[in-house]
Coordinates of C-alpha atoms and ligand atoms in Angstrom, one line a residue:
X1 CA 17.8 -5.9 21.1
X2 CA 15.9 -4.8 18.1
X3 CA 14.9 -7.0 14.9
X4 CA 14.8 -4.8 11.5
X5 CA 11.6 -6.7 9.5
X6 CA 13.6 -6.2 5.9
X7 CA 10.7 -5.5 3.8
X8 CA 13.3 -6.1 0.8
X9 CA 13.8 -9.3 1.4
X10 CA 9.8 -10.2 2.2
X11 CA 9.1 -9.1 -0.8
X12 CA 11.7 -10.2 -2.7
X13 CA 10.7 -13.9 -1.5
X14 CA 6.4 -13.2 -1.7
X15 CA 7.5 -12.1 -5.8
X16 CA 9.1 -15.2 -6.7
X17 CA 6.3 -17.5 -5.1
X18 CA 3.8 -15.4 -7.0
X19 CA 5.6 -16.3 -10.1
X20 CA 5.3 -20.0 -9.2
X21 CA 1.4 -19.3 -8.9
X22 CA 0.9 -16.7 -11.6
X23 CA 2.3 -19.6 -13.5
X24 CA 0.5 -22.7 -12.6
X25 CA -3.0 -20.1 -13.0
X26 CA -1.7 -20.0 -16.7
X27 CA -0.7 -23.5 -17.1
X28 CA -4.1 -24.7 -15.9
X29 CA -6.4 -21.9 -17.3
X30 CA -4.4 -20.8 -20.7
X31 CA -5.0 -17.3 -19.7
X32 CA -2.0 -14.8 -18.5
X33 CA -2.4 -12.5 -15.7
X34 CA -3.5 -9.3 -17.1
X35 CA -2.5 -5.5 -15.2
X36 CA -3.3 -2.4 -17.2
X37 CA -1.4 0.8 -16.0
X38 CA -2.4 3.8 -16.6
X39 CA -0.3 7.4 -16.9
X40 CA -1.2 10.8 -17.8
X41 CA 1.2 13.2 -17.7
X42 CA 4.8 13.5 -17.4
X43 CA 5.3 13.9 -13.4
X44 CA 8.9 12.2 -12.7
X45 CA 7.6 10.8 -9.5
X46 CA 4.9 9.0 -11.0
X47 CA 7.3 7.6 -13.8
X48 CA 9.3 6.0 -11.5
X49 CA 6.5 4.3 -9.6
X50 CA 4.9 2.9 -13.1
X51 CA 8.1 1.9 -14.3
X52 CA 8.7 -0.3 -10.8
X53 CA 5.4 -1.3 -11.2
X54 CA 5.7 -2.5 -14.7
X55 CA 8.9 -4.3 -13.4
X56 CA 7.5 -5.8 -11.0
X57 CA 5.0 -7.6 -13.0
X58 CA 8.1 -8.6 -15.3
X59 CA 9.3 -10.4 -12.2
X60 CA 5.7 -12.1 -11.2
X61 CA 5.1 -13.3 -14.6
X62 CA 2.3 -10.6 -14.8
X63 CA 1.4 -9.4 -18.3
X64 CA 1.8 -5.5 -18.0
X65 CA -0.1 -3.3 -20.4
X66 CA 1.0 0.4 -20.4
X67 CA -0.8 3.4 -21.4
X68 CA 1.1 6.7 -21.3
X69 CA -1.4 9.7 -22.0
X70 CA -0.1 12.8 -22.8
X71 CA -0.6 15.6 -19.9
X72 CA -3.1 17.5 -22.2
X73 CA -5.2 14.1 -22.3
X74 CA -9.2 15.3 -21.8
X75 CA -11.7 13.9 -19.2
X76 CA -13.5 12.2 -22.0
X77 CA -10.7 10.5 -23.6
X78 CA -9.0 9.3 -20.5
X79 CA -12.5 8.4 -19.2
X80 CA -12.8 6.2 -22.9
X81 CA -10.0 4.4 -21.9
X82 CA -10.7 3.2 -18.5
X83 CA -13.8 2.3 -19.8
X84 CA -12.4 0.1 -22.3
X85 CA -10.2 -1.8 -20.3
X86 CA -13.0 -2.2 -17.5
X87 CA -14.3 -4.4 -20.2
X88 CA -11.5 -6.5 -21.3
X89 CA -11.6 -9.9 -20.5
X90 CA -7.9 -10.1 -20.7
X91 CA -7.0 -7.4 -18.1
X92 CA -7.7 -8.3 -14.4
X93 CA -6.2 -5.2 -12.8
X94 CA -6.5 -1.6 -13.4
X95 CA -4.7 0.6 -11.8
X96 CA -4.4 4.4 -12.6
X97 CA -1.8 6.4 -11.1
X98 CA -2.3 9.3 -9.6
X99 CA -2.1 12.0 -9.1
X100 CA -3.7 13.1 -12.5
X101 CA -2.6 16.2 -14.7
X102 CA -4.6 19.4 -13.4
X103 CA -8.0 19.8 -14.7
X104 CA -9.0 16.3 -14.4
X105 CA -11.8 14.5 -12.4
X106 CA -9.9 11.6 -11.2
X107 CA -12.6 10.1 -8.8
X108 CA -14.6 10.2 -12.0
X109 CA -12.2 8.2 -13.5
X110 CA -11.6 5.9 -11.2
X111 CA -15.0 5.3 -10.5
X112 CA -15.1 3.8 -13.3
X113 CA -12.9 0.7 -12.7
X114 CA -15.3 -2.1 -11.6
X115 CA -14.5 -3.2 -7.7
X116 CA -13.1 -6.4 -9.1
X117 CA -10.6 -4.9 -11.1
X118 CA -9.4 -2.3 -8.4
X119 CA -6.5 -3.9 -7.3
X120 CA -5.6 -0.6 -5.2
X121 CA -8.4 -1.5 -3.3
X122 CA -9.4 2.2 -3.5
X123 CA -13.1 1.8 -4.6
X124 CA -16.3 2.2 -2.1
X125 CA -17.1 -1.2 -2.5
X126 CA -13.6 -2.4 -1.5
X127 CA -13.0 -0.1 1.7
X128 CA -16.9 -1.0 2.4
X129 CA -15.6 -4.5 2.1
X130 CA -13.1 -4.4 4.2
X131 CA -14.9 -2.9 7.0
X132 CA -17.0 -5.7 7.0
X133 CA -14.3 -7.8 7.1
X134 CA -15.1 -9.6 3.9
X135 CA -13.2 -11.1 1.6
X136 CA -12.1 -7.7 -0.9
X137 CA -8.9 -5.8 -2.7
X138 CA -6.9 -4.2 -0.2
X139 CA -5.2 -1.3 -0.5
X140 CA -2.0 -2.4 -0.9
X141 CA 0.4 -0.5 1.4
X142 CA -1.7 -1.9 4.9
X143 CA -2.0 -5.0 3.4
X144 CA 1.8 -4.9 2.8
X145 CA 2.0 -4.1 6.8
X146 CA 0.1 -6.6 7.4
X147 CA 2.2 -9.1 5.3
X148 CA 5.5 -8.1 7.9
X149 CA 4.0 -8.2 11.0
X150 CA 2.5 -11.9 9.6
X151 CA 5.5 -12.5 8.3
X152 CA 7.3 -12.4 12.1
X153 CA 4.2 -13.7 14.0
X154 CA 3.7 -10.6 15.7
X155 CA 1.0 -10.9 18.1
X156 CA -2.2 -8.5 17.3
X157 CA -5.1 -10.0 19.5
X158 CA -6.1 -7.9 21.9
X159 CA -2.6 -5.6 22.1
X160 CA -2.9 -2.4 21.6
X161 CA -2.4 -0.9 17.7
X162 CA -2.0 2.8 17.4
X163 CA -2.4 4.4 13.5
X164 CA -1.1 8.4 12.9
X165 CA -2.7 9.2 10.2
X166 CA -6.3 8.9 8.6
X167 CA -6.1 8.8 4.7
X168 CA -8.3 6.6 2.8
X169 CA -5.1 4.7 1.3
X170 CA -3.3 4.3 4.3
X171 CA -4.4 5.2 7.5
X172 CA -8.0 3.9 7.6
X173 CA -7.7 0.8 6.0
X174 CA -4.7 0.1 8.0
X175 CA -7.0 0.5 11.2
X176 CA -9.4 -1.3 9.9
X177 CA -7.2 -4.3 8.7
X178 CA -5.7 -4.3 12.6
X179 CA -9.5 -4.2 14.3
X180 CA -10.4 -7.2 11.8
X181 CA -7.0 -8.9 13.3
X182 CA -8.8 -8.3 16.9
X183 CA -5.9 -5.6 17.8
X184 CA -7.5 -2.1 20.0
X185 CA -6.6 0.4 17.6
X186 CA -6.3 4.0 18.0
X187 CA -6.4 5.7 15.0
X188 CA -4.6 9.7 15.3
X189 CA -4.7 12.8 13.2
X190 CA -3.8 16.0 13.2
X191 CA -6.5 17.4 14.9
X192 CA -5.8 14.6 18.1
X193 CA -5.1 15.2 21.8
X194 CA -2.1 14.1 23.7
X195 CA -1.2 12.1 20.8
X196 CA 2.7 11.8 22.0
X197 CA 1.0 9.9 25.4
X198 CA -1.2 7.5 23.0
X199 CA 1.5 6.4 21.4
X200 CA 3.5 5.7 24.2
X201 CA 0.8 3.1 24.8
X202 CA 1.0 1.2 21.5
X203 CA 2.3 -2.0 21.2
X204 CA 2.2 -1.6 17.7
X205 CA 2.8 1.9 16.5
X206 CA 2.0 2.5 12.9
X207 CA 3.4 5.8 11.0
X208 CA 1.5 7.2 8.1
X209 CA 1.9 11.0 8.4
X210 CA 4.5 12.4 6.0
X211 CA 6.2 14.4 8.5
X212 CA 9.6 13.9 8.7
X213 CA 11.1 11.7 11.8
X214 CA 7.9 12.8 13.8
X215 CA 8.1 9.5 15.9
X216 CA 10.6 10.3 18.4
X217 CA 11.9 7.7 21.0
X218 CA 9.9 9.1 23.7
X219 CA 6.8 8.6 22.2
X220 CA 7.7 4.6 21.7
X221 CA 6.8 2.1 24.0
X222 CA 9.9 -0.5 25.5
X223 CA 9.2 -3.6 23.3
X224 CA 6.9 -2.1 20.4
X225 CA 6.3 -2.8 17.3
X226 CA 7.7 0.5 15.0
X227 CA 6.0 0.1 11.5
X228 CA 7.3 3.3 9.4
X229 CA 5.0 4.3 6.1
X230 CA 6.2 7.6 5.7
X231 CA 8.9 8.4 2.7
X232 CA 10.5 11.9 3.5
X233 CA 13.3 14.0 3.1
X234 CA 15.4 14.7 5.8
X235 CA 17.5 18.3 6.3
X236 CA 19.8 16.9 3.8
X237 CA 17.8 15.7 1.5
X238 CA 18.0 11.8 2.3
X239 CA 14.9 9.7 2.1
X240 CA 13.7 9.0 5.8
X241 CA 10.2 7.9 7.2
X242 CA 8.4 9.4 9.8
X243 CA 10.3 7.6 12.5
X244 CA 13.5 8.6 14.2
X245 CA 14.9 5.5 13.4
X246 CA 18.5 5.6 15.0
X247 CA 16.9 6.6 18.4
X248 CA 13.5 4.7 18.4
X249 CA 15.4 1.3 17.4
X250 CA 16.8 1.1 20.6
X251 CA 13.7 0.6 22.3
X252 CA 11.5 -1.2 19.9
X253 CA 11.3 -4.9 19.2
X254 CA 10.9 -4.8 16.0
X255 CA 11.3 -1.9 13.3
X256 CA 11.0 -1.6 9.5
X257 CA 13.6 1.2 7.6
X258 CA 13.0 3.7 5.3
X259 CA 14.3 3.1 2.7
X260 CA 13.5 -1.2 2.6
X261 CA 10.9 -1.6 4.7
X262 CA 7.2 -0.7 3.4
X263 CA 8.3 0.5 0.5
X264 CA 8.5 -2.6 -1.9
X265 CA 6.2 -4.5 0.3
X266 CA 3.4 -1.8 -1.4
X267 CA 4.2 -2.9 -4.8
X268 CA 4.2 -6.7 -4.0
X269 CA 0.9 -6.6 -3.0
X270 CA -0.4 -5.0 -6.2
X271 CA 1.2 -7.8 -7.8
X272 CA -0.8 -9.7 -5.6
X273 CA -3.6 -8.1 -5.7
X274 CA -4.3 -8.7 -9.7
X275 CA -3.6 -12.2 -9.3
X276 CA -6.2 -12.6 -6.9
X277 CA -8.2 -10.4 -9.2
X278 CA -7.5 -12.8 -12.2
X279 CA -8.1 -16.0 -10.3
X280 CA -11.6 -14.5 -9.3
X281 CA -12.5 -13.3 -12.5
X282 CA -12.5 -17.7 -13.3
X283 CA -14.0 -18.5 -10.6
Ligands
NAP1 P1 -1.9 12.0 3.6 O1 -3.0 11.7 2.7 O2 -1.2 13.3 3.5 O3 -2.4 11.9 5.1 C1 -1.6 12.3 6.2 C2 -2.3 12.0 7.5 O4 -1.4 12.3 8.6 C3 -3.6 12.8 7.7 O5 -4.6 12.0 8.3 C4 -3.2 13.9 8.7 O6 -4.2 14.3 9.6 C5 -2.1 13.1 9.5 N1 -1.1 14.0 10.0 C6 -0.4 15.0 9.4 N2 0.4 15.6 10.3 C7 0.2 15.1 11.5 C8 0.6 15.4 12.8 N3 1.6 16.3 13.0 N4 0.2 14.7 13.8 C9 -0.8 13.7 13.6 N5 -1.3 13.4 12.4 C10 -0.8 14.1 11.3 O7 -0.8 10.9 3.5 P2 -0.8 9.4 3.1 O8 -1.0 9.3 1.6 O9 -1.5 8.5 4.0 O10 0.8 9.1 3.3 C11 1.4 9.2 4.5 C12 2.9 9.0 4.3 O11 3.1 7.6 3.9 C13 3.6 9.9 3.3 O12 4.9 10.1 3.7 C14 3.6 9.0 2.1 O13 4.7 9.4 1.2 C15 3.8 7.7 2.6 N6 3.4 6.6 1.8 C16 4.2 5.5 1.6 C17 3.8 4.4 0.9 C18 4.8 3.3 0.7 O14 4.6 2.4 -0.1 N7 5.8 3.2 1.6 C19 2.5 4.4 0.3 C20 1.7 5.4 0.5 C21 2.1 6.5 1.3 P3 -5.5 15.0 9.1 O15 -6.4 14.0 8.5 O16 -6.1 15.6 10.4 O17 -5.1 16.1 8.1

């Protein structure tokens, strides 16, 4: 019998105890937690992510503090801006969404958010970081993973972790974040041989392709661990994850849905993520 891990309600619960603390950090410090976000543009995806996010810090207690760029912004005045808030003492966070209107450099422009204020935990110095197992920002969508399978005491010494897919926000760090818990990982690609047998292996199978329902029951160990990143469309044009979920449940132990599993974990640990940036930044 299968457990869903209900990344709703996680994160419901991890928001309201980050209140608490965003709160006491203010009461004892005078200063408010400060997250600056950042849109160009008028892509509809993008709105609705900067509008949860800007929700979400509502419900943390986080001061948010928008910028909405037109889509004709230049390099030089979006570049201005960054800059600006990279030396605010009141903002602990930057976070610019992507992806960017066409015709601008964004690694230019996030390269210029100092490694303390990067709570995507996209920066060199944070992935370096986090190789090294240091203390650093995590990207937050791994470090959301790492929240659920925390949050049900999965075991991840010595078991063995598979990853699909290699992207710098996802994949990688997620590998990395399982090796510093002492799991074996595997971490696939595209470009990876008998990929359907390696994941048979995994006690804890991680899905961070984009593809679809690509994890299909026969690829999924009796007992694993079935953690599903991926936000699709199905044939009907219903949000799924990369997992078959209504087959692969049967066999796994433990599963997350799409939609309510990763999802708002991802945002939660943004919100996280600048309050560990702002208690830093008194330290
Ligand atoms: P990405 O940058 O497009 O990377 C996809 C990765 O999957 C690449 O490494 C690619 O391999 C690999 N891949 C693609 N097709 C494959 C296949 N058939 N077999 C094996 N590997 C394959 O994607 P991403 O940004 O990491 O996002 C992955 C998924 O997670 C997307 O659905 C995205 O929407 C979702 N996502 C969700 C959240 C959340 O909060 N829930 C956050 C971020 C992303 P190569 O490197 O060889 O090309």
């Amino acid at each position: 019998m299968y457990k869903i891990i209900d990344g709703k309600a996680l994160a419901a619960k991890m928001r309201a105890e980050l209140k608490a603390e965003v709160e006491a950090f203010t009461a004892e410090t005078g200063k408010e937690v400060g997250l600056a976000v950042v849109l160009a543009g008028n892509d509809p995806a993008s709105q609705v992510y900067v509008r949860n996010k800007i929700r979400a810090c509502g419900e943390t207690g986080i001061r948010s503090h928008a910028f909405y760029l037109p889509a004709d912004v230049t390099q030089s005045q979006i570049e201005e801006l960054v800059a600006s808030l990279a030396a605010n003492e009141d903002i602990h966070g930057i976070l610019v969404q992507l992806p960017l209107p066409k015709g601008l450099d964004a690694e230019r422009v996030l390269g210029l958010i100092p490694y303390e204020k990067d709570v995507d935990g996209f920066s060199a110095e944070n992935i370096g970081n986090l190789a090294m197992n240091r203390k650093t920002l995590v990207a937050c969508t791994p470090f959301g993973v790492m929240k659920m399978l925390e949050s049900e005491s999965i075991p991840l010494k010595g078991k063995n972790a598979v990853v699909l897919g290699r992207s710098n926000i996802v994949g990688k760090p997620m590998a990395m974040l399982l090796t510093n818990a002492d799991a074996t990982v595997t971490l696939c690609h595209s470009k990876t041989e008998n990929l359907r047998e390696i994941c048979a292996r995994a006690d804890i199978l991680v899905a961070a392709i984009g593809r679809a329902k690509f994890v299909t029951a026969d690829m999924v160990k009796e007992g694993a661990t079935v953690i599903d990143v991926g936000m699709n469309r199905d044939e009907n044009g219903k949000l799924c994850g990369d997992v078959d979920y209504e087959n692969v449940k049967e066999k796994a132990a433990y599963i997350t849905p799409v939609p309510g599993g990763v999802g708002p974990m991802t945002i939660t640990m943004l919100m996280h993520n600048a309050f560990i940036a702002a208690k830093r930044s008194v330290e």
